[in-house]
mmCIF file with all atom_site columns, C-alpha atoms in Angstrom:
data_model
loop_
_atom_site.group_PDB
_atom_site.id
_atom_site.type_symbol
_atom_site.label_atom_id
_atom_site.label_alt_id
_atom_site.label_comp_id
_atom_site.label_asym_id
_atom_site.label_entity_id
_atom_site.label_seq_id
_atom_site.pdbx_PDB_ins_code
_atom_site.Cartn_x
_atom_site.Cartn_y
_atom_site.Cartn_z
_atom_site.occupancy
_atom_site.B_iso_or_equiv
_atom_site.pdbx_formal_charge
_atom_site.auth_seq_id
_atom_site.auth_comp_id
_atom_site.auth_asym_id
_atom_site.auth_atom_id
_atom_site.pdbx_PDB_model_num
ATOM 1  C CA . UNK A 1 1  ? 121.001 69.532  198.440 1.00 0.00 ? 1  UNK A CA 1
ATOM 2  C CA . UNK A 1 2  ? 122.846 72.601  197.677 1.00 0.00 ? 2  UNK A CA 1
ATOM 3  C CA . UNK A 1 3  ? 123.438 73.631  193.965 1.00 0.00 ? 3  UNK A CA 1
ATOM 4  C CA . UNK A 1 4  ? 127.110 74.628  193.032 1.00 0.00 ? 4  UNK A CA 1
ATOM 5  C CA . UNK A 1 5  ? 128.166 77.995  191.690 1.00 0.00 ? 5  UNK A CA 1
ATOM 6  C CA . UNK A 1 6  ? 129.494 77.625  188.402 1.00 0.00 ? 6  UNK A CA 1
ATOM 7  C CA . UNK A 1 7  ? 133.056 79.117  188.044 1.00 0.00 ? 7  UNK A CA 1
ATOM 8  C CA . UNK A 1 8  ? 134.169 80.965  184.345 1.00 0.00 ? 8  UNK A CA 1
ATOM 9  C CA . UNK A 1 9  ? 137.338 80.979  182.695 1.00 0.00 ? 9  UNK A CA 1
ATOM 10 C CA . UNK A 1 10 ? 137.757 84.348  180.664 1.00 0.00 ? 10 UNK A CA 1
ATOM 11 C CA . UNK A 1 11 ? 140.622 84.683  178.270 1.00 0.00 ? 11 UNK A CA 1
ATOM 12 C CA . UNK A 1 12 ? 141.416 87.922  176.422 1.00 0.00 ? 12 UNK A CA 1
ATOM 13 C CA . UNK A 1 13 ? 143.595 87.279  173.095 1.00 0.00 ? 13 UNK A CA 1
ATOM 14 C CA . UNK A 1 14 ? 145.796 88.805  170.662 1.00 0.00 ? 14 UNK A CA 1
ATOM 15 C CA . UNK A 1 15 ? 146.546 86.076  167.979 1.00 0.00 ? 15 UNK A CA 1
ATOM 16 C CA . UNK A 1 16 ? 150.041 86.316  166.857 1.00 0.00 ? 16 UNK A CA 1
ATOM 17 C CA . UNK A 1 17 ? 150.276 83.490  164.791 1.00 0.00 ? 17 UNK A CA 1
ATOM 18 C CA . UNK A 1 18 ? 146.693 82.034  162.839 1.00 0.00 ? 18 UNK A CA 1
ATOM 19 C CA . UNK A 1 19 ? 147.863 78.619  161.970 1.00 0.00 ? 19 UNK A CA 1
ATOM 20 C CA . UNK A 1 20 ? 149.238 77.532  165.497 1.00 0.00 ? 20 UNK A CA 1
ATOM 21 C CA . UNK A 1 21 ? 146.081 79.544  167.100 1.00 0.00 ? 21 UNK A CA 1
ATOM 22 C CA . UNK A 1 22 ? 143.768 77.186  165.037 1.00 0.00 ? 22 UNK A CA 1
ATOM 23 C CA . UNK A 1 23 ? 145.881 74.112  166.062 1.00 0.00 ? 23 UNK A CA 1
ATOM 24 C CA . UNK A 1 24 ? 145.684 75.106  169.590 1.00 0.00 ? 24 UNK A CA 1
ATOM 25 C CA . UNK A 1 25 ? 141.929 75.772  169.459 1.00 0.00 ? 25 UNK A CA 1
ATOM 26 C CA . UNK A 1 26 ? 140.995 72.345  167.441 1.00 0.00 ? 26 UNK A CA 1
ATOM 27 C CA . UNK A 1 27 ? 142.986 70.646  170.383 1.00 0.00 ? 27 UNK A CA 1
ATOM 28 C CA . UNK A 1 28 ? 141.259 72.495  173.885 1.00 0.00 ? 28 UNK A CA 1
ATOM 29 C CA . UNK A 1 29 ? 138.151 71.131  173.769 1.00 0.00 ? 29 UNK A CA 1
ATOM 30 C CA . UNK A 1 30 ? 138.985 67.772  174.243 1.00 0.00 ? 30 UNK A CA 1
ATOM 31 C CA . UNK A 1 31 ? 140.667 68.867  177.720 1.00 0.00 ? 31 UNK A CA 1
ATOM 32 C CA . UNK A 1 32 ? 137.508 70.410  178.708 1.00 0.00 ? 32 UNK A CA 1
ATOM 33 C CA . UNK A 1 33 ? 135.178 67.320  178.456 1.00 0.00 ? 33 UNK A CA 1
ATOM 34 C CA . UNK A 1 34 ? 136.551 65.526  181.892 1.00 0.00 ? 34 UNK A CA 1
ATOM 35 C CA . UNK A 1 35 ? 135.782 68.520  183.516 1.00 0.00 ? 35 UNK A CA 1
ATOM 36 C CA . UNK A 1 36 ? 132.351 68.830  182.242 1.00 0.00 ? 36 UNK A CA 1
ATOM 37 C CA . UNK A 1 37 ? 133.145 72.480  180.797 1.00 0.00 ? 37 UNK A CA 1
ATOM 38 C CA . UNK A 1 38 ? 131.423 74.267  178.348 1.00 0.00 ? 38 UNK A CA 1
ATOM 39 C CA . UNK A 1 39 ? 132.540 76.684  175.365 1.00 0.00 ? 39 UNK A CA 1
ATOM 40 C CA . UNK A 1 40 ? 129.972 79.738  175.707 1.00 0.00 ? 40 UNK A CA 1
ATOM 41 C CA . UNK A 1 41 ? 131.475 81.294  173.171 1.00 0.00 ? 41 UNK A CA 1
ATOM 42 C CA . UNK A 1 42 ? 134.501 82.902  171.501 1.00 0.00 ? 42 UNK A CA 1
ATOM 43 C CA . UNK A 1 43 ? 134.414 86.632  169.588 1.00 0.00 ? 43 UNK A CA 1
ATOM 44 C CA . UNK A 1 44 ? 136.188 89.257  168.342 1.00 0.00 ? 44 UNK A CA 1
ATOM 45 C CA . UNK A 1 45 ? 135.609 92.890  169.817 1.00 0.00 ? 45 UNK A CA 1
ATOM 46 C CA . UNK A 1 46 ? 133.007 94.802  168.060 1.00 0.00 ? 46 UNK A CA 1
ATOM 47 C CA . UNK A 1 47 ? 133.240 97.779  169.869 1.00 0.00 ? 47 UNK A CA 1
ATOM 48 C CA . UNK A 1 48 ? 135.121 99.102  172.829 1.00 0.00 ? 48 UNK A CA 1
ATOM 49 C CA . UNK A 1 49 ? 132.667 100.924 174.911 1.00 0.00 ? 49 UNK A CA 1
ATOM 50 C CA . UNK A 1 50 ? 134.575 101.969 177.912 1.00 0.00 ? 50 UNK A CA 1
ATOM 51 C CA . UNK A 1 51 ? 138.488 101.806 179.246 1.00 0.00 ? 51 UNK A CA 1
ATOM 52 C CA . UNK A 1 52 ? 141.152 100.514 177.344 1.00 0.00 ? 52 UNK A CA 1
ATOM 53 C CA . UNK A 1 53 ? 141.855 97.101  176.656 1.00 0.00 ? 53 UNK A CA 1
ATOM 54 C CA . UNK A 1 54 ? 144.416 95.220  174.234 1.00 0.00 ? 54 UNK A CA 1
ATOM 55 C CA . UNK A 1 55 ? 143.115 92.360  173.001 1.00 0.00 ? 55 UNK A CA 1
ATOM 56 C CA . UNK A 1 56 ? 140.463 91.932  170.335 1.00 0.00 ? 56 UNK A CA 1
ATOM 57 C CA . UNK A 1 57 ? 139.567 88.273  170.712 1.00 0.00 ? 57 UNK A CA 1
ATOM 58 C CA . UNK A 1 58 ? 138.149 86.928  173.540 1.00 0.00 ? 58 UNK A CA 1
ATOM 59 C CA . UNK A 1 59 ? 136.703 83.007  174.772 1.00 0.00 ? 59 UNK A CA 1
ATOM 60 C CA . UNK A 1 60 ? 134.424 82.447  177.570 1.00 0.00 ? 60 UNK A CA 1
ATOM 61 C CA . UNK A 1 61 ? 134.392 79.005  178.890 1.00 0.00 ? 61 UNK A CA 1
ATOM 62 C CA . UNK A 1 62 ? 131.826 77.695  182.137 1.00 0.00 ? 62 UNK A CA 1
ATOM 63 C CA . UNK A 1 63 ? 132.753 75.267  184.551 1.00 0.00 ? 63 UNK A CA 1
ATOM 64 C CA . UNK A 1 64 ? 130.671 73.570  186.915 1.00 0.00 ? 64 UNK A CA 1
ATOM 65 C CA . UNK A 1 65 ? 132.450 74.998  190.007 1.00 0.00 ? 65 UNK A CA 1
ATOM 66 C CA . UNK A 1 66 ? 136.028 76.459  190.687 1.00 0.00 ? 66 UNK A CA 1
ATOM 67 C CA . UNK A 1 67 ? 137.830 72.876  191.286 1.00 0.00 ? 67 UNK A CA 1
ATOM 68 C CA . UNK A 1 68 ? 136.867 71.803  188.039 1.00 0.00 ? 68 UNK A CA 1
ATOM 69 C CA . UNK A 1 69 ? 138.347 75.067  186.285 1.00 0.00 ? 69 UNK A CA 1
ATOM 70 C CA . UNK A 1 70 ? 141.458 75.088  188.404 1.00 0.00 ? 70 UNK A CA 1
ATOM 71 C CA . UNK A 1 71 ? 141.669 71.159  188.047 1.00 0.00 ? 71 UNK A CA 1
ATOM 72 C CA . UNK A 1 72 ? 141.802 71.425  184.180 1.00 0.00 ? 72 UNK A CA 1
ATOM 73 C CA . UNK A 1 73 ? 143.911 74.645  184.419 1.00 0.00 ? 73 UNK A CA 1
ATOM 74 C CA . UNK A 1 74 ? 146.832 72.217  186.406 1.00 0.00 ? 74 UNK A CA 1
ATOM 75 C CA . UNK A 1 75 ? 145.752 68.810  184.245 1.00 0.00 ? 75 UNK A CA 1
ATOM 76 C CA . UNK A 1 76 ? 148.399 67.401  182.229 1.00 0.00 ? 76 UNK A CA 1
ATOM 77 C CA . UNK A 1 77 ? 146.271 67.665  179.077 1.00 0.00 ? 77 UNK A CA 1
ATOM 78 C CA . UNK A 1 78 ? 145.851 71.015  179.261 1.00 0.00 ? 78 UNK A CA 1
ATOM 79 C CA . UNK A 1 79 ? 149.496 72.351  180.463 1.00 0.00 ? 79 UNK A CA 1
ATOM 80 C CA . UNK A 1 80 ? 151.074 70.122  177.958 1.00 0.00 ? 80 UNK A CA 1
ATOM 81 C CA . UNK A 1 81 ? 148.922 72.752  175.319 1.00 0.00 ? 81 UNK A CA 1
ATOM 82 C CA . UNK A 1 82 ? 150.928 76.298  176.847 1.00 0.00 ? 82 UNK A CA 1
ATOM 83 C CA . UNK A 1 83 ? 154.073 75.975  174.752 1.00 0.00 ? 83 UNK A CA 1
ATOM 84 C CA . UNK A 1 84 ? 151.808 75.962  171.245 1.00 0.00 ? 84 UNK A CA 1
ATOM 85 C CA . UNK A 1 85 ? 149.454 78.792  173.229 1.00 0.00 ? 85 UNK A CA 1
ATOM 86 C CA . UNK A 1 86 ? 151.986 81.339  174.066 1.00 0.00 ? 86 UNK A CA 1
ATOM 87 C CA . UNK A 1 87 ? 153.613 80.422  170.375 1.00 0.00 ? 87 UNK A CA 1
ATOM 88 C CA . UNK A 1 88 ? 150.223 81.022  169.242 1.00 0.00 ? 88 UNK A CA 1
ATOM 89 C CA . UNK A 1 89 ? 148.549 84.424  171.021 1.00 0.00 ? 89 UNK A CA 1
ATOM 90 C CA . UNK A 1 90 ? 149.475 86.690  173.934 1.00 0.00 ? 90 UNK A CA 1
ATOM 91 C CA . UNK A 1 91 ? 146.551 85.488  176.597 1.00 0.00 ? 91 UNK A CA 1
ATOM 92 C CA . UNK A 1 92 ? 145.093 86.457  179.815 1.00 0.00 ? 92 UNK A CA 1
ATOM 93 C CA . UNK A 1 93 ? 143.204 83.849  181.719 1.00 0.00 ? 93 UNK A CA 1
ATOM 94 C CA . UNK A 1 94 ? 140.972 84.619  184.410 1.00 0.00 ? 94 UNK A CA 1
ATOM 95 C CA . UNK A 1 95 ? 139.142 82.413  186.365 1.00 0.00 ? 95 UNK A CA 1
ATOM 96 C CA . UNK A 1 96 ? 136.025 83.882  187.890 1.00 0.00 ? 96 UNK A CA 1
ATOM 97 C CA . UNK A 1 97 ? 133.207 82.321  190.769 1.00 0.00 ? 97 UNK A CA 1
ATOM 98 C CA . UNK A 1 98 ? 129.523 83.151  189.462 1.00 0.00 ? 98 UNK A CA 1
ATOM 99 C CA . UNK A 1 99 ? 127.899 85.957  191.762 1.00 0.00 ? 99 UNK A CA 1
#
């Protein structure tokens, strides 16, 4: 029995607008639970070491492989939550494969 390789979702954020963010927050994690994801966690930017990059926030969410991030990417619970997102912050999603 092979294991599966967990797949990541990475999203860097620049809130625009706190009330809608925290409405749109409160109202992801229920479209993660069918897809057994997991929060690992959410920050803000302490310190940019290297590069340039926009966004202070970011949210780091593990999936048990890549269908389950890609199927709750395309799910109806989750698309239906884009319109309050992109009201709400200026995200990048990226979906990663563990190494």
């Amino acid at each position: 029995m092979s294991k599966e390789t967990p797949a990541y979702l990475i999203g860097h954020i620049t809130v625009k607008d706190d009330e809608k963010w925290g409405e749109y927050c409160g109202k992801v994690p229920g479209t993660l639970v069918p897809w057994g994801a997991e929060l690992v966690f959410r920050g803000k930017r302490r310190a940019l070491m290297s590069g340039a990059h926009p966004h202070p926030d970011t949210v780091v969410i593990r999936f048990p492989n890549a269908a389950a991030l890609d199927g709750w990417f395309h799910s109806s619970a989750y698309q239906a939550l884009i319109a309050l997102r992109n009201q709400a912050a200026e995200v990048v999603l990226i979906g990663y494969d563990a190494a």
